[in-house]
PDB file of C-alpha atoms in Angstrom:
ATOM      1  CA  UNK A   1     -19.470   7.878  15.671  1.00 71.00           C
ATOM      2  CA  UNK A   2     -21.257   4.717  15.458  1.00 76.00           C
ATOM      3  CA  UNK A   3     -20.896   0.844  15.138  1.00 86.00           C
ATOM      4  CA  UNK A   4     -22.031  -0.689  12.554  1.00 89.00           C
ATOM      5  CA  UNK A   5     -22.893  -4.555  11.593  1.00 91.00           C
ATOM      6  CA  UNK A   6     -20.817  -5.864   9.074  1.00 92.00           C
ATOM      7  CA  UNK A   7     -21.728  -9.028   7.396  1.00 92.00           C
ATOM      8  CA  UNK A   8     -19.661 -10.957   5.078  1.00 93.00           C
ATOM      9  CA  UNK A   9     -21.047 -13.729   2.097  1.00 93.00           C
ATOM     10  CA  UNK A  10     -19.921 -16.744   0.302  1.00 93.00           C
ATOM     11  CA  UNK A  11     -20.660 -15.387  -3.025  1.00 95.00           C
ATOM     12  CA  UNK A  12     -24.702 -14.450  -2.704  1.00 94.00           C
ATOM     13  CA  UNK A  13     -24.054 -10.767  -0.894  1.00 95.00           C
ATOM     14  CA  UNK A  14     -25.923  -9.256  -4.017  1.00 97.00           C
ATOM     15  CA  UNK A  15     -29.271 -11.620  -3.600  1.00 94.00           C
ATOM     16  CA  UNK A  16     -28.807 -11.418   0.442  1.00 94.00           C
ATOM     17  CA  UNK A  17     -28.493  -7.613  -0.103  1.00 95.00           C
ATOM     18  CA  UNK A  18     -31.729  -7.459  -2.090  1.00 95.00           C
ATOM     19  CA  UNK A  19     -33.763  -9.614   0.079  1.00 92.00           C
ATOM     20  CA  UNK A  20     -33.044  -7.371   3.526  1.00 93.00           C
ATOM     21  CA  UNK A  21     -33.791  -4.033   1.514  1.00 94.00           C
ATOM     22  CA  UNK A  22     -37.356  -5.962   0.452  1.00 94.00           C
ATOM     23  CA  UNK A  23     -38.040  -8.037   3.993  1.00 88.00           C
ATOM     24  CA  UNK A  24     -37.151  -4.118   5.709  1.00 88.00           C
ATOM     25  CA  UNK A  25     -38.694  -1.979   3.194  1.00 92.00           C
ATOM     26  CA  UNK A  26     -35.073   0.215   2.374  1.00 92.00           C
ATOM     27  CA  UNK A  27     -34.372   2.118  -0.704  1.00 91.00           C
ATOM     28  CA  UNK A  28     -32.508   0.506  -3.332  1.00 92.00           C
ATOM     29  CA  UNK A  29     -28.567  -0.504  -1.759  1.00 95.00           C
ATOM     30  CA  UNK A  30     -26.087   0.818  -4.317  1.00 96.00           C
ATOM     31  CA  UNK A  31     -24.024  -2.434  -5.021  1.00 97.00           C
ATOM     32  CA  UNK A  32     -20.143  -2.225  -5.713  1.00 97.00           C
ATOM     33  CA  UNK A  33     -18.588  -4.971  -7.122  1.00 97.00           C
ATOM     34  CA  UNK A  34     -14.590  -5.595  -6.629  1.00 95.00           C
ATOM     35  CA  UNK A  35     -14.558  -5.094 -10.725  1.00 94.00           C
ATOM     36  CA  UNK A  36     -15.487  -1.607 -10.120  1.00 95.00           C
ATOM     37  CA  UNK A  37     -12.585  -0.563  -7.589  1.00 90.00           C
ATOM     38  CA  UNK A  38      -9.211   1.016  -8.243  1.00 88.00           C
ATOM     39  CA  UNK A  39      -7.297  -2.054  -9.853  1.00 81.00           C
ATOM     40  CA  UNK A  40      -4.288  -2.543  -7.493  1.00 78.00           C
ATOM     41  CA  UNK A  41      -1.203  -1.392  -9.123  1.00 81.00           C
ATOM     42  CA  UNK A  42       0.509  -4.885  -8.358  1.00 84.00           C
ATOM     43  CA  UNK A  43      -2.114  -7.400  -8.300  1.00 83.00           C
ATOM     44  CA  UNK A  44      -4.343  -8.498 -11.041  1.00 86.00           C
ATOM     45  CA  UNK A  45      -8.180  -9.001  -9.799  1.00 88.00           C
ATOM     46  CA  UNK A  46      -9.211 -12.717 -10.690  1.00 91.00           C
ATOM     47  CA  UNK A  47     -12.074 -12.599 -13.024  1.00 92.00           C
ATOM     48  CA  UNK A  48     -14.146 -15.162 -10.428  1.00 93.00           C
ATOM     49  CA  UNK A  49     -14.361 -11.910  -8.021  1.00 93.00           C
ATOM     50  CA  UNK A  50     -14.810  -9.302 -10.326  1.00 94.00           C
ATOM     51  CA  UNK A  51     -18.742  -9.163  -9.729  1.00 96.00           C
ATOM     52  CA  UNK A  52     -18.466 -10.210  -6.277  1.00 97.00           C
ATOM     53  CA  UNK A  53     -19.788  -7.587  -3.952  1.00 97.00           C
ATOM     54  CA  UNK A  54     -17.301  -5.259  -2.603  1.00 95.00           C
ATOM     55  CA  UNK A  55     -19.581  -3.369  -0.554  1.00 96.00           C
ATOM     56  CA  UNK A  56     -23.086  -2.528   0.024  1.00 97.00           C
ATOM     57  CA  UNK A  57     -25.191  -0.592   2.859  1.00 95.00           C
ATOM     58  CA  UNK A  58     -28.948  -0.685   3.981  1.00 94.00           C
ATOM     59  CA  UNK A  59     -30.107   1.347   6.432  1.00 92.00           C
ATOM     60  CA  UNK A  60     -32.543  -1.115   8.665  1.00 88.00           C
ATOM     61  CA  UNK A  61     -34.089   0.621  11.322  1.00 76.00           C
ATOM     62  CA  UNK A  62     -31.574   3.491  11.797  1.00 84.00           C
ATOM     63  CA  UNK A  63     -28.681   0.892  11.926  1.00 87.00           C
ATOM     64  CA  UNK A  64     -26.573   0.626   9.279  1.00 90.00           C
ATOM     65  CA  UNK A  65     -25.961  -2.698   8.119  1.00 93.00           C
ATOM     66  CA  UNK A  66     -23.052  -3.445   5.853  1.00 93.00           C
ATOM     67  CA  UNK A  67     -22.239  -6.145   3.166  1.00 95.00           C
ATOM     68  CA  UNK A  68     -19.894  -7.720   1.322  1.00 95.00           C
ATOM     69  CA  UNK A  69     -18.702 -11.132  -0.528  1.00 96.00           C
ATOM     70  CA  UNK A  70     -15.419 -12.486   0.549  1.00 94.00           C
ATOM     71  CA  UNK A  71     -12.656 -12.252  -1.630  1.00 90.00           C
ATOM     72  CA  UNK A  72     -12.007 -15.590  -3.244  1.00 89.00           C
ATOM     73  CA  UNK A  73      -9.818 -18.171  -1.585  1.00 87.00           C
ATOM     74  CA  UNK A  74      -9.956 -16.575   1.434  1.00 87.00           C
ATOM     75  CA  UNK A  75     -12.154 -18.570   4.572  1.00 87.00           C
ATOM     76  CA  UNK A  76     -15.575 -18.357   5.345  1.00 86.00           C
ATOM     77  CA  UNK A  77     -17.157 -20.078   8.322  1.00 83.00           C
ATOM     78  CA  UNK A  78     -21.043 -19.587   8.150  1.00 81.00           C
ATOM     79  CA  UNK A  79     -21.933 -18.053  11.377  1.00 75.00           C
ATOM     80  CA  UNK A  80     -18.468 -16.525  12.039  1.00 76.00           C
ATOM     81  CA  UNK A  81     -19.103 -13.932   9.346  1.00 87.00           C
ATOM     82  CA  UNK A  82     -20.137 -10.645  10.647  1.00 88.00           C
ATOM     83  CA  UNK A  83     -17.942  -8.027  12.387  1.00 89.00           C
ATOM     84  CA  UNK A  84     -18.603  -4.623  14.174  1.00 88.00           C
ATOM     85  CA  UNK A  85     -17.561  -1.138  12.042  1.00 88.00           C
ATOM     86  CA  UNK A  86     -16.167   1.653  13.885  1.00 86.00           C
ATOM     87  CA  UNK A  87     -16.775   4.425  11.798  1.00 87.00           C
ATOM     88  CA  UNK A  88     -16.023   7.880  13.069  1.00 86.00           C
ATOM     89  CA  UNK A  89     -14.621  11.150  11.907  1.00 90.00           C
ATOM     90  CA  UNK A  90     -12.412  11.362  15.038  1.00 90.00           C
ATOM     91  CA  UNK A  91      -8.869  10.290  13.704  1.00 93.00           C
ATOM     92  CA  UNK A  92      -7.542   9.887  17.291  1.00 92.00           C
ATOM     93  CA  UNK A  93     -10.656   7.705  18.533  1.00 89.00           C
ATOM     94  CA  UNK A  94      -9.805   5.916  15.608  1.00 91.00           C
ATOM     95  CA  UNK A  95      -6.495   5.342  16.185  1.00 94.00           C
ATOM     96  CA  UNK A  96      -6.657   4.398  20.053  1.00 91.00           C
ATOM     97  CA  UNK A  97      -9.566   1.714  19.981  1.00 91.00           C
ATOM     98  CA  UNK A  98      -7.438  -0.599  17.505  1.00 93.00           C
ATOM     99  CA  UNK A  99      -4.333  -0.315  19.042  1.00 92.00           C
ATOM    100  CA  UNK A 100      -6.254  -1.075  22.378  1.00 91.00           C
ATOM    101  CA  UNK A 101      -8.247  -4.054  21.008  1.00 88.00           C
ATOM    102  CA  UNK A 102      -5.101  -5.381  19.166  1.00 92.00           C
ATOM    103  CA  UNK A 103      -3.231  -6.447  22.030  1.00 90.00           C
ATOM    104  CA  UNK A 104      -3.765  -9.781  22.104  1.00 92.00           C
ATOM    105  CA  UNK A 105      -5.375 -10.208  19.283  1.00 92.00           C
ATOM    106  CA  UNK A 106      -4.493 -10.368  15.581  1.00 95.00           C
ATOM    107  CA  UNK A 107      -4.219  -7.033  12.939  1.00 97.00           C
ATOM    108  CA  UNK A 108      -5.158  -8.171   9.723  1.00 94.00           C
ATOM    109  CA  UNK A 109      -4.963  -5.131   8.300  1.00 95.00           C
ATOM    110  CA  UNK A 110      -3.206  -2.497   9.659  1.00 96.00           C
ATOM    111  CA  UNK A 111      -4.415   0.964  10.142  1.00 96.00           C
ATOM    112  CA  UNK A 112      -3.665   2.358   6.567  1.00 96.00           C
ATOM    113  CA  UNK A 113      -5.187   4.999   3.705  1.00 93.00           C
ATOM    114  CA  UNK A 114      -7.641   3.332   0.930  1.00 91.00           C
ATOM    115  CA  UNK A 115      -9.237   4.236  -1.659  1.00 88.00           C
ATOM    116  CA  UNK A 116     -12.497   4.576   0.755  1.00 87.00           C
ATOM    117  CA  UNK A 117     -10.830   6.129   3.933  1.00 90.00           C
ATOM    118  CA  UNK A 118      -8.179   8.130   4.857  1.00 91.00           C
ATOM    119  CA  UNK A 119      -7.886   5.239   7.616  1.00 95.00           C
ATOM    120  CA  UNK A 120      -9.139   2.003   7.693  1.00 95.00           C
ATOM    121  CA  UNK A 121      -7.992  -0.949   9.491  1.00 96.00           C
ATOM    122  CA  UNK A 122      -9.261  -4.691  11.041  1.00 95.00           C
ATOM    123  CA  UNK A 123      -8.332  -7.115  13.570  1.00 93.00           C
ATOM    124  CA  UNK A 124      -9.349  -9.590  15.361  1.00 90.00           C
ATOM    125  CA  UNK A 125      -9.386  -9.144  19.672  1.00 86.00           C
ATOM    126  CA  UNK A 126      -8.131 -11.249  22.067  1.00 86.00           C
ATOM    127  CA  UNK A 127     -11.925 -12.895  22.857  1.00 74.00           C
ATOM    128  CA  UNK A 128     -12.297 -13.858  18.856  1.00 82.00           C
ATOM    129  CA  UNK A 129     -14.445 -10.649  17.854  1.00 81.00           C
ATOM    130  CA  UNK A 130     -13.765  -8.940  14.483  1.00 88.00           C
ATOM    131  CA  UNK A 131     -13.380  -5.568  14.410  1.00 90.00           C
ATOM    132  CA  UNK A 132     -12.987  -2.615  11.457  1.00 91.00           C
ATOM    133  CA  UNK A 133     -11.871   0.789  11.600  1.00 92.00           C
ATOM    134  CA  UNK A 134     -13.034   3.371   9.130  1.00 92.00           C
ATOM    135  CA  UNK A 135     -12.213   7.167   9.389  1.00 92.00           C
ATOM    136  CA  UNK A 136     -15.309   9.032   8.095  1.00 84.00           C
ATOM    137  CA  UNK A 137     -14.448  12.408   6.520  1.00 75.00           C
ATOM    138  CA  UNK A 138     -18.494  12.983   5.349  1.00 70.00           C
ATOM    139  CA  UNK A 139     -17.837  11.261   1.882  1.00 61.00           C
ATOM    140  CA  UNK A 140     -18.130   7.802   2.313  1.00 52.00           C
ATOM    141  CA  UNK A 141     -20.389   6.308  -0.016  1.00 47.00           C
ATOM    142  CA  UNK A 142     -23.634   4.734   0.195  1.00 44.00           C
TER     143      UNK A 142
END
């Protein structure tokens, strides 16, 4: 198990992305955009987000450091925009640290299957701290 950073963008994930793999020497971050996901069966992907960055990973000094653009319209406070990833391949684990951290805080997404995880979920805790949940089964992409 590890935590991981998470750090979220107004729009420049893909340049931010490319300057931390040059400034810490990684390989080349694969780069998904939210054009290259699953389409949602109800919901229609705006085209303004379609090469927004979905998600992207560097390793930086054995920690992995995580990206991503927020989706459009929703708030971004410069500053206020990273969060800690729990990623493990214990399901239990997984399942006991967010209902523990969500009391008192706020779920914004609930403990659920994705196209990425067989469980994934974020809040919020009760002393402002963003948290996500991601259930590792060994293929989680880069």
């Amino acid at each position: 198990m590890s935590v991981d950073i998470y750090m979220n963008f107004n729009g420049n994930c893909r340049e931010a992305v490319l300057f931390y793999a040059k400034v810490f020497a990684t390989e080349q971050p694969h780069i998904m955009t939210f054009g290259e996901a699953p389409p949602p069966p109800d919901y229609t992907l705006p085209e303004e987000a379609k090469e927004l960055v979905m998600h992207s990973r560097l390793q930086i000094s054995g920690s992995n450091v995580m990206f991503s653009d927020i989706f459009p319209g929703m708030p971004f406070v410069q500053g206020n925009n990273i969060s800690l990833a729990v990623v493990s391949s214990n399901l239990d684990n997984i399942q006991s640290y967010f209902h523990s951290l969500k009391e008192g805080g706020t779920v914004r997404m609930e403990l659920q299957e994705t196209f990425w995880s067989k469980c994934y979920g974020s809040l919020v805790d009760k002393f402002g701290i963003e948290w996500q949940f991601s259930h590792d089964n060994g293929e989680m992409t880069k």
